[in-house]
Short mmCIF file of C-alpha atoms and ligand atoms in Angstrom, two decimals:
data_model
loop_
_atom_site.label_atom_id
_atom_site.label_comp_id
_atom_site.label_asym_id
_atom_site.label_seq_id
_atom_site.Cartn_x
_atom_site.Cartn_y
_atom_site.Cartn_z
CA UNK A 16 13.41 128.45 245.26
CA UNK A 17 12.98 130.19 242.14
CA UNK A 18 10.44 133.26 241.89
CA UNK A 19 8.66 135.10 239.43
CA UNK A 20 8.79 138.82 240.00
CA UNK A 21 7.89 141.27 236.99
CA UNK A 22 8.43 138.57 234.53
CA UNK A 23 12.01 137.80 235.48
CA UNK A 24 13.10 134.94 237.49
CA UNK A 25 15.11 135.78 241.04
CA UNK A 26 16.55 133.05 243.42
CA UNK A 27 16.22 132.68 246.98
CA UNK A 28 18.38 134.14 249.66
CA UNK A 29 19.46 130.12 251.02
CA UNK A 30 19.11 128.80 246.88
CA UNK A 31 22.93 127.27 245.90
CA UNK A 32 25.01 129.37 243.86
CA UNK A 33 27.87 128.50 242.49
CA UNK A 34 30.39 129.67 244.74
CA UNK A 35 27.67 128.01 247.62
CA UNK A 36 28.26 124.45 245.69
CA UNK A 37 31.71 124.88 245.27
CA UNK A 38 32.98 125.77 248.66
CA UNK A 39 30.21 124.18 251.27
CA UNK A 40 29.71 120.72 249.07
CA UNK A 41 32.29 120.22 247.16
CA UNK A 42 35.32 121.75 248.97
CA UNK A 43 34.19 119.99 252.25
CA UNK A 44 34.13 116.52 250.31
CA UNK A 45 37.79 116.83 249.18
CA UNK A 46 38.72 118.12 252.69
CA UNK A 47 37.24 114.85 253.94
CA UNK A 48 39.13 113.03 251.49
CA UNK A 49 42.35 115.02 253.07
CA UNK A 50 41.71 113.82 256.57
CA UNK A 51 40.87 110.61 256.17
CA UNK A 52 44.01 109.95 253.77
CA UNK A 53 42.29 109.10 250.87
CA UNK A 54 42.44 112.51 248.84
CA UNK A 55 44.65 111.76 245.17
CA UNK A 56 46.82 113.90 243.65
CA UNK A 57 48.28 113.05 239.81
CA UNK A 58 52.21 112.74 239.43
CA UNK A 59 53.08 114.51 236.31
CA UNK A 60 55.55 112.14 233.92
CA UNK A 61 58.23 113.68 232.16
CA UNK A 62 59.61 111.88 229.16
CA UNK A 63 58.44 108.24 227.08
CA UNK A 64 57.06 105.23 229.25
CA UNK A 65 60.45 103.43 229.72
CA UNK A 66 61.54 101.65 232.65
CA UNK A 67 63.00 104.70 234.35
CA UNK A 68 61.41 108.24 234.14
CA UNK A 69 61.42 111.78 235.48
CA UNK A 70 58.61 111.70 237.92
CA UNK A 71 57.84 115.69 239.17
CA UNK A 72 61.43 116.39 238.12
CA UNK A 73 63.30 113.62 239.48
CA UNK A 74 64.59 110.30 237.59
CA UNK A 75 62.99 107.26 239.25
CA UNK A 76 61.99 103.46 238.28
CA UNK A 77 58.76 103.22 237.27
CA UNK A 78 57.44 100.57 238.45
CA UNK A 79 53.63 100.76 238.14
CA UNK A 80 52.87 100.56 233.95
CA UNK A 81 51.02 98.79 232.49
CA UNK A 82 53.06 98.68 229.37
CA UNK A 83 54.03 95.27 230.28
CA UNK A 84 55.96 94.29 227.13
CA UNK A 85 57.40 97.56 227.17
CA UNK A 86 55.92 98.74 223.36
CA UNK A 87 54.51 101.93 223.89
CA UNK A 88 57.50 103.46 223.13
CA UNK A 89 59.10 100.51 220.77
CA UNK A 90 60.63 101.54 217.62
CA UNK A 91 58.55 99.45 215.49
CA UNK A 92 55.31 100.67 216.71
CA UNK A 93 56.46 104.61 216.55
CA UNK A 94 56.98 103.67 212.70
CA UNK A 95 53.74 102.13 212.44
CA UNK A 96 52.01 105.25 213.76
CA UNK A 97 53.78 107.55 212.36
CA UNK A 98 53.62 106.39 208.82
CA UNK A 99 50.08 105.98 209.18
CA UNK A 100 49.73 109.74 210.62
CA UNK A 101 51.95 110.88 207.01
CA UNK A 102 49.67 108.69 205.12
CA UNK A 103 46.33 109.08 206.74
CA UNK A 104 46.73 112.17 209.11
CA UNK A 105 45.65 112.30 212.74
CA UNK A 106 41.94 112.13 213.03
CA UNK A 107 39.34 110.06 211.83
CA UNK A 108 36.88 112.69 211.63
CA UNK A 109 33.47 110.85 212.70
CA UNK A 110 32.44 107.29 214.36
CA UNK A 111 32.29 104.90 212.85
CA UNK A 112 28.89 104.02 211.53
CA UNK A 113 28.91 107.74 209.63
CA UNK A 114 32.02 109.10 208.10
CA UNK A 115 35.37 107.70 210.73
CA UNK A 116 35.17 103.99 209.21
CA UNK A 117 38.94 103.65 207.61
CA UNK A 118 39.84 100.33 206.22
CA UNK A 119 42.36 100.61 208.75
CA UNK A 120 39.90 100.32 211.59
CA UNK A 121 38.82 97.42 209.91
CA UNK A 122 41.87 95.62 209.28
CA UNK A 123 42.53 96.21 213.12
CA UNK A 124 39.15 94.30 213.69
CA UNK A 125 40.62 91.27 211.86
CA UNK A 126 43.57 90.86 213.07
CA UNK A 127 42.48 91.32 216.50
CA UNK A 128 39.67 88.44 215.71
CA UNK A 129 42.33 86.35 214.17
CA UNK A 130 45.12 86.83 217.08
CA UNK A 131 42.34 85.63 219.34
CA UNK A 132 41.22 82.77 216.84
CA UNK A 133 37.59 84.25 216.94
CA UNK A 134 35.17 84.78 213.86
CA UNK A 135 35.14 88.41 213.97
CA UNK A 136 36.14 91.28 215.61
CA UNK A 137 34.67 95.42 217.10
CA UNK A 138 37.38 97.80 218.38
CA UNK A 139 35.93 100.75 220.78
CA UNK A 140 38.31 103.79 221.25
CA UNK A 141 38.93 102.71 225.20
CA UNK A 142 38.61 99.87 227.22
CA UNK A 143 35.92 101.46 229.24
CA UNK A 144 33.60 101.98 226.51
CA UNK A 145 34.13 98.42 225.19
CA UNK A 146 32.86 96.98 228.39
CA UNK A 147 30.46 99.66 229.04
CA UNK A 148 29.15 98.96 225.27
CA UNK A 149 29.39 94.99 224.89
CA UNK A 150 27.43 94.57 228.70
CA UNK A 151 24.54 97.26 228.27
CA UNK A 152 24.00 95.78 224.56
CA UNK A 153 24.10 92.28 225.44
CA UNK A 154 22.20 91.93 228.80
CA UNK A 155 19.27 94.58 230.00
CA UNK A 156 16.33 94.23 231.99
CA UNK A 157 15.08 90.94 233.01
CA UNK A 158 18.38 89.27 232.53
CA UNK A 159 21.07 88.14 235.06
CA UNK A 160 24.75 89.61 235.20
CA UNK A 161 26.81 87.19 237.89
CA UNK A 162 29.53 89.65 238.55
CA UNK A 163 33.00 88.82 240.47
CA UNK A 164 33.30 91.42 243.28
CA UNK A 165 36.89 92.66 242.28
CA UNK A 166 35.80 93.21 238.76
CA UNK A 167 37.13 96.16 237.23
CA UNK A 168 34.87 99.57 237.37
CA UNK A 169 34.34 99.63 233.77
CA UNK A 170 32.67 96.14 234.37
CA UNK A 171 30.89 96.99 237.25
CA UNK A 172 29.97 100.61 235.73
CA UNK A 173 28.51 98.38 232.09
CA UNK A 174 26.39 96.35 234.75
CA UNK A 175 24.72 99.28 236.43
CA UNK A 176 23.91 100.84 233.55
CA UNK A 177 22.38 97.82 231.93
CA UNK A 178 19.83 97.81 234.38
CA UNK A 179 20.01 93.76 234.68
CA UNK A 180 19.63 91.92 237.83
CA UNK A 181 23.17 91.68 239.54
CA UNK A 182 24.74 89.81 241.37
CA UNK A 183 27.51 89.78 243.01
CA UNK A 184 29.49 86.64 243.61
CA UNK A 185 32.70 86.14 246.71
CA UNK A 186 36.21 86.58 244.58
CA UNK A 187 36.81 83.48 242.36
CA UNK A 188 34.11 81.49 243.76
CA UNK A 189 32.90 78.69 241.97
CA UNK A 190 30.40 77.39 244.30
CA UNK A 191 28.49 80.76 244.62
CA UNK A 192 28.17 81.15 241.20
CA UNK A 193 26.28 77.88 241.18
CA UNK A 194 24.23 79.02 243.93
CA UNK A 195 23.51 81.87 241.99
CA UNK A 196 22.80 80.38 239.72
CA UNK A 197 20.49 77.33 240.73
CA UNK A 198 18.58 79.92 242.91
CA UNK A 199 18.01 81.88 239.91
CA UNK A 200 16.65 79.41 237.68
CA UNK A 201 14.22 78.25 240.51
CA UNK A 202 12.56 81.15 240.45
CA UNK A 203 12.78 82.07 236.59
CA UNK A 204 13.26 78.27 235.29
CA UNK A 205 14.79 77.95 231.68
CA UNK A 206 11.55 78.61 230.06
CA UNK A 207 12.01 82.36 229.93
CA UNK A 208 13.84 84.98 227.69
CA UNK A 209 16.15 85.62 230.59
CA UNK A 210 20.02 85.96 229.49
CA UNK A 211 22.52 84.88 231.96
CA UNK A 212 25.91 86.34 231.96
CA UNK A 213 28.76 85.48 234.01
CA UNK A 214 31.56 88.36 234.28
CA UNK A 215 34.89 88.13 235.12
CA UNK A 216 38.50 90.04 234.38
CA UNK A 217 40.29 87.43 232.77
CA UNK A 218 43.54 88.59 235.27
CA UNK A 219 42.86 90.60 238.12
CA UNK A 220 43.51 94.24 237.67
CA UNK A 221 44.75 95.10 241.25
CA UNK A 222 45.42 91.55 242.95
CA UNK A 223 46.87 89.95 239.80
CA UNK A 224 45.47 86.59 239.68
CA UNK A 225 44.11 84.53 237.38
CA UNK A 226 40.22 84.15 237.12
CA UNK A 227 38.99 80.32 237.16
CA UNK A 228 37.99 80.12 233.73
CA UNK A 229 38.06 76.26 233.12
CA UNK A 230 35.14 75.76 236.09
CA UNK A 231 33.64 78.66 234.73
CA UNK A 232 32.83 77.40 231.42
CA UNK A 233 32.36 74.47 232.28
CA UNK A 234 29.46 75.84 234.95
CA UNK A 235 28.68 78.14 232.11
CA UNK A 236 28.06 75.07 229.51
CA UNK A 237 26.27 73.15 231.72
CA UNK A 238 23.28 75.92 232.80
CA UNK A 239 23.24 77.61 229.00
CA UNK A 240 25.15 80.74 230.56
CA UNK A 241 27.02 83.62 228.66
CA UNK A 242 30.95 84.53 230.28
CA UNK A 243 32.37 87.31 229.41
CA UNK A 244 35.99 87.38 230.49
CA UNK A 245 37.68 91.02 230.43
CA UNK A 246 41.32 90.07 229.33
CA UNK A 247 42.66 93.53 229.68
CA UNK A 248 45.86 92.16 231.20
CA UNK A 249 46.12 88.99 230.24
CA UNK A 250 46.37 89.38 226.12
CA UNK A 251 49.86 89.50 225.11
CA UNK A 252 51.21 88.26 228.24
CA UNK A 253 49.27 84.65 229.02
CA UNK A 254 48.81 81.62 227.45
CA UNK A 255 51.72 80.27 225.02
CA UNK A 256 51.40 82.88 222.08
CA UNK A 257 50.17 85.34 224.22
CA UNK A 258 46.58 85.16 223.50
CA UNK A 259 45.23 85.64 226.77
CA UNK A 260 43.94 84.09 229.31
CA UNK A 261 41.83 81.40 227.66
CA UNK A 262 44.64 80.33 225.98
CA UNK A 263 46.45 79.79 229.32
CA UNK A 264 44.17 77.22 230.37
CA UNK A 265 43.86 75.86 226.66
CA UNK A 266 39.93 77.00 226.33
CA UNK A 267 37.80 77.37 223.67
CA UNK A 268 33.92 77.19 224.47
CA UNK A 269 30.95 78.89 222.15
CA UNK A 270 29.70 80.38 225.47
CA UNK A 271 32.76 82.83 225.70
CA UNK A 272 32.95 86.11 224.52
CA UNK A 273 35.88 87.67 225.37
CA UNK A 274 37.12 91.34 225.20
CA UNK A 275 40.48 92.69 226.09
CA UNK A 276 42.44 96.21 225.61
CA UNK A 277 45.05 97.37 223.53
CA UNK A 278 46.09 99.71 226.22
CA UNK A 279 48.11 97.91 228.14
CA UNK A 280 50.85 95.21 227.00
CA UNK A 281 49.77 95.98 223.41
CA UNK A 282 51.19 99.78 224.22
CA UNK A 283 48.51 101.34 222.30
CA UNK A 284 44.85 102.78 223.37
CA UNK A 285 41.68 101.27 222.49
CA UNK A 286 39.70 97.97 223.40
CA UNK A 287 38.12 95.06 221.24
CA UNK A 288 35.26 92.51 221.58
CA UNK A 289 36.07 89.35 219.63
CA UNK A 290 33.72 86.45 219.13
CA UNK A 291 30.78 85.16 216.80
CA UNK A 292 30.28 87.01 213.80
CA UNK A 293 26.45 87.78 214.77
CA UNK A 294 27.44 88.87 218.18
CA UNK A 295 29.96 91.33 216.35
CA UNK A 296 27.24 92.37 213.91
CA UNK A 297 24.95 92.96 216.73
CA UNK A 298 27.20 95.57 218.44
CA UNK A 299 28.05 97.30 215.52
CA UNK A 300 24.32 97.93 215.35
CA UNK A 301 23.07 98.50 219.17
CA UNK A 302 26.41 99.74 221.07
CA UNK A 303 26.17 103.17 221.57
CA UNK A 304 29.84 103.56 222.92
CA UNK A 305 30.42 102.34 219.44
CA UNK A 306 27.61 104.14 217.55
CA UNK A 307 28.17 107.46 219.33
CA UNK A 308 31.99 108.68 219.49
CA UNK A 309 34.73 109.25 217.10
CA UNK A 310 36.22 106.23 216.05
CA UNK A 311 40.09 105.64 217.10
CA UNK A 312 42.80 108.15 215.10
CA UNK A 313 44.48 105.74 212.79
CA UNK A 314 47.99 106.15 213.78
CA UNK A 315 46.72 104.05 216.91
CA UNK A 316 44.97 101.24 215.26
CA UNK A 317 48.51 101.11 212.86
CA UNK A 318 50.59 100.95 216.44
CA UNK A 319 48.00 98.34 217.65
CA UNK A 320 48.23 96.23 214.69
CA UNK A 321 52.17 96.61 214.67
CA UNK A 322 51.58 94.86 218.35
CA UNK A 323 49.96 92.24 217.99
CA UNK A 324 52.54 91.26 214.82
CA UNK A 325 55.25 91.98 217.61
CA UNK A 326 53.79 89.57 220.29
CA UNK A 327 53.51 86.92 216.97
CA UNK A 328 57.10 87.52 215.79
CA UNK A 329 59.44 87.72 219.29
CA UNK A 330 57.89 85.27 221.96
CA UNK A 331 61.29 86.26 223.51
CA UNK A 332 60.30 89.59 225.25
CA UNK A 333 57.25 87.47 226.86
CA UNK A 334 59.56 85.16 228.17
CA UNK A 335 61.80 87.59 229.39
CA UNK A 336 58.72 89.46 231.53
CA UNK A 337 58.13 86.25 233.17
CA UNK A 338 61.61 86.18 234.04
CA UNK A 339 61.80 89.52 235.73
CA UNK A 340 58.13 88.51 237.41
CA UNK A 341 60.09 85.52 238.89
CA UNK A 342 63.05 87.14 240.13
CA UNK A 343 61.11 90.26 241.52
CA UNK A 344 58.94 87.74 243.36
CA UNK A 345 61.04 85.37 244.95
CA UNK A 346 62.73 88.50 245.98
CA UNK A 347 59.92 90.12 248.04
CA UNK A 348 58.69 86.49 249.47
CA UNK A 349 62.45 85.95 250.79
CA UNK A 350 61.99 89.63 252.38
CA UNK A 351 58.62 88.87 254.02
CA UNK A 352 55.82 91.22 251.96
CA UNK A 353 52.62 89.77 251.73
CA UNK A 354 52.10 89.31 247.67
CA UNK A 355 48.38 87.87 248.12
CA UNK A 356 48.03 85.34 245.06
CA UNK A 357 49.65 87.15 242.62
CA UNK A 358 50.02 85.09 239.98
CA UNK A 359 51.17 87.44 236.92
CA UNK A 360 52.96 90.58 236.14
CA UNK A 361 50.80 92.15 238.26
CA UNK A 362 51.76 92.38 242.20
CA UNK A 363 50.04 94.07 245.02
CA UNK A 364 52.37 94.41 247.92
CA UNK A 365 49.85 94.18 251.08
CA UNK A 366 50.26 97.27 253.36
CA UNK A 367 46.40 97.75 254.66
CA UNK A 368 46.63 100.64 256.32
CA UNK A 369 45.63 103.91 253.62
CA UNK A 370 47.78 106.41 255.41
CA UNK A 371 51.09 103.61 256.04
CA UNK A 372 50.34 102.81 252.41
CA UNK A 373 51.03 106.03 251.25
CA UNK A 374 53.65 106.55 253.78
CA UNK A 375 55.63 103.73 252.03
CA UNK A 376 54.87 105.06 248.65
CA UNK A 377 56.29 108.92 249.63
CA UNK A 378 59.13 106.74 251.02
CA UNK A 379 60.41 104.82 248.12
CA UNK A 380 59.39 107.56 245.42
CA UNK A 381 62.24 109.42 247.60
CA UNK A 382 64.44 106.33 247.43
CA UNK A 383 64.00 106.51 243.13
CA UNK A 384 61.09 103.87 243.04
CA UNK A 385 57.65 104.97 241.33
CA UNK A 386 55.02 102.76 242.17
CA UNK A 387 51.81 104.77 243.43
CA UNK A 388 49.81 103.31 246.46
CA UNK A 389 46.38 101.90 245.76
CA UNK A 390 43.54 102.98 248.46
CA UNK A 391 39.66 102.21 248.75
CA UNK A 392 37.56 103.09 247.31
CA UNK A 393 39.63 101.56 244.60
CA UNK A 394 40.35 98.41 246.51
CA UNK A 395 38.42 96.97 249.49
CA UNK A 396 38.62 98.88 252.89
CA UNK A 397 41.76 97.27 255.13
CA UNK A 398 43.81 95.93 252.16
CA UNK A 399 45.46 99.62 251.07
CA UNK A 400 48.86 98.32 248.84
CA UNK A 401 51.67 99.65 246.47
CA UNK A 402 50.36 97.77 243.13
CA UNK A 403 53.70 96.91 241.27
CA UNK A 404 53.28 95.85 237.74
CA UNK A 405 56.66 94.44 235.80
CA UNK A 406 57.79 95.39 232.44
CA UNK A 407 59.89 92.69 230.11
CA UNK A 408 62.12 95.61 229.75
CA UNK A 409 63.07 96.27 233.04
CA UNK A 410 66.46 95.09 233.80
CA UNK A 411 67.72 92.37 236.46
CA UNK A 412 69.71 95.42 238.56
CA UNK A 413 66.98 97.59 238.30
CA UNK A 414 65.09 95.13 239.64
CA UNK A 415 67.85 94.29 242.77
CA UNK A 416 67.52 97.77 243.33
CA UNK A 417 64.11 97.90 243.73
CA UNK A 418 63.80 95.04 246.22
CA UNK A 419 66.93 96.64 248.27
CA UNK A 420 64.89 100.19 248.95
CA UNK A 421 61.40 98.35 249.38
CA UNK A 422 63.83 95.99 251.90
CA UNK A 423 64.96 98.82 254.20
CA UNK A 424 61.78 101.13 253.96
CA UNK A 425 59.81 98.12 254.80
CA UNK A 426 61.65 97.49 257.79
CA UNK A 427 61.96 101.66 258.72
CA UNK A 428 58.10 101.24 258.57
CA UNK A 429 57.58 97.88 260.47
CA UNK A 430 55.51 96.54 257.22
CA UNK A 431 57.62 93.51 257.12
N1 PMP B 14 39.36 96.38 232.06
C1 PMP B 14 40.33 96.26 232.96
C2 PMP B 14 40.47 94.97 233.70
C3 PMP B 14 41.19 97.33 233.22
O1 PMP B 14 42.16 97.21 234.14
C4 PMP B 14 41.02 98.53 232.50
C5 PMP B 14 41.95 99.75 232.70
N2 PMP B 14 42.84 99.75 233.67
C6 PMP B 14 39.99 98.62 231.57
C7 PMP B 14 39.18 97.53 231.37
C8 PMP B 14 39.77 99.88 230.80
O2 PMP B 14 40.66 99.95 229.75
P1 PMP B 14 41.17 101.35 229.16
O3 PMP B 14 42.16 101.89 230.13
O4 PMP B 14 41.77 100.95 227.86
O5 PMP B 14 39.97 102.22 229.01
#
């Protein structure tokens, strides 16, 4: 408790100091996270993202990127970036709405809108603050976010801060959301101001599945409702030009907003909204993600653009991921791991157990194989795995290899 004595201010005896907070609350916490095996500690990359690298010293597969079409370190977007850092330097010097718009930001904008064959187009500098800016501008209190429960944290983090009703809905299910939804316009009928939102990732972050977005909008068009489909890893690997996931089921619906990354295949940084020019308009204007940080350096919005021409111009490197998806799959099924429904470049290799999981990821990190184990509170509580994502420029015999060491520690550790 503080005190005032002779006009200064002392502390009591039992008040928390510094040292107090740091070793009895939060040094206990991460000794907790020790014992019960969920404590994380960051492997330090050596070297470009490529499909091997030096991982604490030692040359291993990597095997968990989600460079996906293998361009974050691809010749043509280096140029791209690096001319624009010789002809625009490496800063943008302000956000946006002040002193850091460059046209380049806003030819990034358009061709992002036009990729995704949307009106317009608003780049954040991360994914996170695209979702965290597009869901607390959009929907706030008094209106209704129907939220899939393995939607990423940025999603779920953009809903609590929006301070909307939420709710949550079973993974992929159609029928709740209905129920959800028919409960919810009982007791708020149409006649109201209420937006309704449903939110889903477009491709599953850590399951890698595909989000049922034709019942969706169709639910969606039917009760007036707003989706918002987070296509983080779907753009530049789905649908037949690698527009996303939308374009994989062959969608287009004036109830879809969609927003995506250029973090992942697009081997860049960043993230986009794309849809109506008046939605667009309206972020620009109320998004404080948007409003309130440095806009993107633009030797990243040059790589990004550089991507998405890449993904237009050589359909061949997508078709090659798929291949090494294939192979890499059939090969763990014929072995016996449990793959869940993983449907895309993404695979989670079931373990369950958080300390096993990370047993098997010590073991094949040993064994030259870098694919990090992925434990609650990350995913749910009894489904700990080794998340594999696949890279179009991973080889066939690097993948062989893989599926031989994950083949014999598997078996060493009775996981298959
Ligand atoms: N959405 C999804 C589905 C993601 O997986 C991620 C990041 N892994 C993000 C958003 C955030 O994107 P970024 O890393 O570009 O901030």
């Amino acid at each position: 408790m503080l005190q005032k004595v002779n006009n200064t201010v002392s502390l009591d005896q039992e008040d928390l100091t510094m040292s107090s907070i740091l070793d009895q609350l939060l040094k206990p916490k991460i000794d907790s996270l020790k014992e019960i095996g969920l404590y994380r500690s960051i492997r330090s990359i050596t070297g470009p993202v490529e499909p091997t690298v030096i991982v604490d010293g030692k040359e291993v597969i990597l095997l968990s990127s989600n460079n996906y079409l293998g361009f974050a370190n691809h010749p043509e977007l280096k140029r791209a970036a690096m001319s624009a850092i010789k002809e625009l330097g490496t800063g943008s010097g302000g956000s946006r709405l002040i002193s850091g718009n460059l046209d380049i930001h806003q030819e990034l904008e358009s061709r992002i809108a036009e990729f995704k064959q949307c009106e317009a187009g608003i780049i954040f500098s991360t994914g996170y603050m695209t979702n965290v800016g597009l869901i607390t501008s959009l929907v706030g209190k008094g209106d209704l976010i129907i939220s899939d429960e393995l939607n990423h944290t940025s999603i779920i983090d953009g809903c609590r801060l929006s301070k909307a009703d939420i709710k949550i809905f079973p993974h992929k299910d159609i029928e709740s959301i209905m129920d959800i939804l028919i409960e919810d316009i009982k007791l708020f009928n149409y006649n109201t101001n209420r937006k309704r939102v449903i939110i889903t990732d477009g491709v599953f972050s850590m399951d890698g599945d595909i989000a049922p977005l034709s019942g969706i909008i169709k639910l969606a068009e039917e009760y007036n409702v707003i989706v918002i489909v987070d296509d983080a890893h779907g753009t530049g690997v789905l649908g037949e030009n690698g527009r996303g996931t939308a374009e994989h089921f062959g969608l287009k619906s004036e109830n879809l907003i969609l927003m995506g990354t250029f973090s992942k295949a697009l081997g860049s940084l960043g993230g986009y909204v794309v849809g109506p020019s008046i939605l667009i308009d309206y972020l620009r204007n109320t998004s404080r993600s948007f409003i309130y940080s440095t806009s993107q350096p633009p030797s990243i919005c040059a790589s990004s653009i550089a991507a998405i021409n890449l993904i237009e111009r050589e359909p061949n490197i997508r078709k090659t991921l798929w291949d090494r998806v294939n192979r890499f799959k059939k090969g763990l099924l014929e072995l016996g791991f449990d793959i869940m429904g993983s449907e895309t470049q993404i695979v989670p290799i079931i373990i369950g157990d958080s300390h096993l999981t990370m047993e098997f990821a010590k073991a094949i990190i040993r064994s030259g194989v870098y694919a990090p184990g992925i434990r609650p509170p990350t995913v749910p509580e009894g489904v700990s795995r080794i998340r594999v994502s696949l890279m179009a420029s991973h080889t066939n015999e690097q993948i062989d290899k893989v599926l031989t060491i994950f083949a014999r520690e598997g078996q060493r550790l009775n996981i298959i």
